[in-house]
CSV table of C-alpha atoms and ligand atoms in Angstrom, one decimal:
chain,number,residue,atom,x,y,z
A,1,MET,CA,41.8,126.8,117.0
A,2,ASN,CA,43.8,123.6,117.2
A,3,SER,CA,45.4,123.6,113.8
A,4,ILE,CA,49.0,122.4,113.7
A,5,ILE,CA,51.3,125.0,112.3
A,6,LYS,CA,54.0,124.0,109.9
A,7,ALA,CA,57.7,124.5,110.4
A,8,SER,CA,59.3,126.6,107.8
A,9,ASN,CA,62.8,128.0,107.3
A,10,GLN,CA,61.6,131.5,107.7
A,11,PRO,CA,61.6,133.4,111.0
A,12,ARG,CA,58.2,134.7,111.8
A,13,ILE,CA,56.0,136.2,114.5
A,14,ILE,CA,53.4,133.7,115.9
A,15,ASP,CA,50.4,135.0,117.7
A,16,LEU,CA,49.4,132.9,120.7
A,17,PRO,CA,46.0,132.2,122.1
A,18,LYS,CA,44.8,134.9,124.5
A,19,ILE,CA,42.1,134.1,127.1
A,20,LEU,CA,40.8,137.3,128.5
A,21,ASP,CA,38.5,137.7,131.4
A,22,ARG,CA,37.9,140.1,134.2
A,23,ARG,CA,40.6,138.4,136.3
A,24,GLY,CA,43.3,139.1,133.7
A,25,ASN,CA,44.8,137.5,130.7
A,26,LEU,CA,46.2,134.0,130.0
A,27,SER,CA,48.3,132.9,127.0
A,28,ILE,CA,49.4,129.5,126.0
A,29,ILE,CA,52.2,127.7,124.2
A,30,GLU,CA,51.5,124.1,123.2
A,31,GLU,CA,54.1,122.1,121.2
A,32,MET,CA,53.0,121.2,117.6
A,33,LYS,CA,50.0,123.4,118.0
A,34,ASN,CA,51.0,127.0,118.6
A,35,ILE,CA,54.7,126.3,117.6
A,36,PRO,CA,56.0,124.0,115.0
A,37,PHE,CA,58.2,121.8,117.1
A,38,GLU,CA,58.2,119.6,120.2
A,39,ILE,CA,59.6,121.4,123.3
A,40,LYS,CA,62.7,119.8,124.8
A,41,ARG,CA,63.9,122.7,126.9
A,42,SER,CA,62.9,126.1,128.3
A,43,PHE,CA,65.1,128.8,129.6
A,44,TRP,CA,64.8,132.5,130.3
A,45,ILE,CA,67.0,135.5,130.3
A,46,TYR,CA,66.5,138.3,132.8
A,47,ASP,CA,68.4,141.0,134.8
A,48,VAL,CA,70.2,142.0,131.6
A,49,PRO,CA,72.2,145.1,132.2
A,50,GLY,CA,71.4,148.2,130.1
A,51,GLY,CA,73.1,148.1,126.7
A,52,GLU,CA,74.0,144.4,126.9
A,53,THR,CA,73.4,142.0,124.0
A,54,ARG,CA,72.8,138.3,124.1
A,55,GLY,CA,73.3,135.6,121.4
A,56,GLY,CA,75.5,136.4,118.5
A,57,HIS,CA,75.6,132.8,117.3
A,58,ALA,CA,73.5,130.2,115.3
A,59,TYR,CA,72.4,126.7,116.1
A,60,ARG,CA,72.9,123.8,113.8
A,61,GLU,CA,69.7,122.1,114.7
A,62,THR,CA,67.9,124.0,117.4
A,63,GLN,CA,64.6,125.8,116.6
A,64,GLU,CA,63.5,128.4,119.1
A,65,PHE,CA,60.4,130.3,120.1
A,66,ILE,CA,61.1,133.5,122.0
A,67,VAL,CA,58.5,135.5,124.0
A,68,ALA,CA,58.9,138.7,125.9
A,69,LEU,CA,57.1,137.7,129.1
A,70,SER,CA,57.8,141.2,130.4
A,71,GLY,CA,59.4,144.3,129.1
A,72,SER,CA,60.8,144.5,125.6
A,73,PHE,CA,63.8,143.6,123.4
A,74,ASP,CA,64.6,143.1,119.8
A,75,VAL,CA,65.8,139.9,118.1
A,76,VAL,CA,67.9,140.4,115.1
A,77,ILE,CA,67.9,137.5,112.7
A,78,ASN,CA,70.3,137.1,109.9
A,79,ASP,CA,70.0,134.2,107.4
A,80,GLY,CA,73.4,135.0,105.9
A,81,LYS,CA,71.9,137.3,103.3
A,82,ILE,CA,69.1,139.3,104.9
A,83,LYS,CA,69.0,140.8,108.4
A,84,GLN,CA,65.6,141.3,110.0
A,85,SER,CA,64.8,142.8,113.4
A,86,PHE,CA,61.8,141.7,115.4
A,87,SER,CA,60.5,143.8,118.3
A,88,LEU,CA,59.0,141.7,121.1
A,89,ASN,CA,57.1,143.6,123.7
A,90,ARG,CA,53.9,141.7,124.6
A,91,SER,CA,53.5,138.2,126.0
A,92,TYR,CA,50.8,137.0,123.6
A,93,TYR,CA,53.1,136.6,120.7
A,94,GLY,CA,56.6,135.4,120.0
A,95,LEU,CA,59.2,134.8,117.4
A,96,TYR,CA,59.8,131.5,115.8
A,97,VAL,CA,63.5,131.1,114.9
A,98,PRO,CA,64.4,128.2,112.5
A,99,LYS,CA,67.7,126.4,112.8
A,100,MET,CA,70.8,128.0,111.3
A,101,MET,CA,69.9,131.6,111.7
A,102,TRP,CA,72.5,134.0,113.2
A,103,ARG,CA,70.5,135.5,116.1
A,104,GLN,CA,71.2,138.3,118.5
A,105,MET,CA,69.0,139.8,121.3
A,106,VAL,CA,69.5,143.5,121.8
A,107,ASN,CA,67.8,146.6,123.3
A,108,PHE,CA,66.6,144.9,126.5
A,109,SER,CA,64.4,147.2,128.6
A,110,THR,CA,64.8,147.3,132.3
A,111,ASN,CA,63.2,144.3,134.0
A,112,SER,CA,62.7,142.5,130.7
A,113,LEU,CA,62.1,138.7,130.8
A,114,ALA,CA,62.7,136.6,127.7
A,115,LEU,CA,61.3,133.1,127.7
A,116,VAL,CA,62.9,130.8,125.1
A,117,VAL,CA,61.5,127.3,124.4
A,118,THR,CA,63.6,125.1,122.1
A,119,SER,CA,63.4,121.9,120.1
A,120,THR,CA,66.6,120.4,121.5
A,121,GLU,CA,68.3,119.6,124.8
A,122,TYR,CA,71.3,121.7,125.5
A,123,ASP,CA,74.4,120.7,123.5
A,124,ALA,CA,77.4,123.0,123.2
A,125,ASN,CA,78.2,121.4,119.9
A,126,ASP,CA,75.0,122.7,118.4
A,127,TYR,CA,76.3,126.2,118.5
A,128,VAL,CA,78.0,127.9,115.6
A,129,ARG,CA,79.8,130.8,117.3
A,130,ASP,CA,82.1,131.8,114.4
A,131,TYR,CA,80.3,134.1,111.9
A,132,ASP,CA,82.5,133.2,109.0
A,133,GLU,CA,81.9,129.5,109.7
A,134,PHE,CA,78.1,130.3,109.7
A,135,LEU,CA,78.3,132.1,106.4
A,136,LYS,CA,80.3,129.2,104.8
A,137,ALA,CA,77.8,126.7,106.1
A,138,LYS,CA,74.9,128.7,104.7
A,139,LYS,CA,76.6,128.9,101.3
A,140,ASP,CA,77.3,125.2,101.2
A,141,ASP,CA,73.6,124.5,102.1
B,201,LIG,P1,74.4,131.2,125.6
B,201,LIG,O1,73.4,130.3,124.8
B,201,LIG,O2,75.7,131.5,125.0
B,201,LIG,O3,73.7,132.6,125.9
B,201,LIG,P2,73.2,133.7,124.9
B,201,LIG,O4,72.9,133.1,123.6
B,201,LIG,O5,72.0,134.3,125.6
B,201,LIG,O6,74.2,134.8,124.8
B,201,LIG,O7,74.6,130.6,127.0
B,201,LIG,C1,75.3,131.2,128.1
B,201,LIG,C2,75.9,130.1,128.9
B,201,LIG,O8,74.9,129.3,129.5
B,201,LIG,C3,76.8,129.2,128.1
B,201,LIG,O9,77.9,128.9,128.9
B,201,LIG,C4,76.0,127.9,127.9
B,201,LIG,C5,75.1,127.9,129.1
B,201,LIG,N1,73.8,127.3,128.8
B,201,LIG,C6,73.5,126.0,129.3
B,201,LIG,O10,74.3,125.4,130.1
B,201,LIG,N2,72.2,125.5,129.0
B,201,LIG,C7,71.3,126.1,128.2
B,201,LIG,O11,70.3,125.5,128.0
B,201,LIG,C8,71.7,127.4,127.7
B,201,LIG,C9,70.7,128.1,126.8
B,201,LIG,C10,72.9,127.9,128.0
């Protein structure tokens, strides 16, 4: 299916296409088709020591799509009012994270590999790293 999916301000799981044949599986991320933004950057997180967490910040503009290419981890999303935890453990779906969500990645399994594609180039000024500042910005929204 080639339908373009709409951006929304809600975090949500997006199922990706899965091509299965006897040689194995193949899944796909295409910008503005499977995910609701144009991809400017990809990075991945790996070799996370047991018990370690990543994130603990929000982005002013960046939207993300996060896939567990291998292993498992949880992404905790907080919109300033409600906290939701999403478990990622298969590579044929991912989590869409709108801008201005406090997000944290926790419970990494051994050898987990998190792929993150984003709507922006890296910009340190896009980060909100202070939780009180985040809450204030959400209230002023
Ligand atoms: P950071 O986004 O804080 O990691 P996490 O959210 O997983 O805890 O990034 C860690 C460091 O890497 C920080 O110094 C910024 C740098 N970095 C880049 O230079 N480019 C990038 O695209 C990203 C994502 C991070």
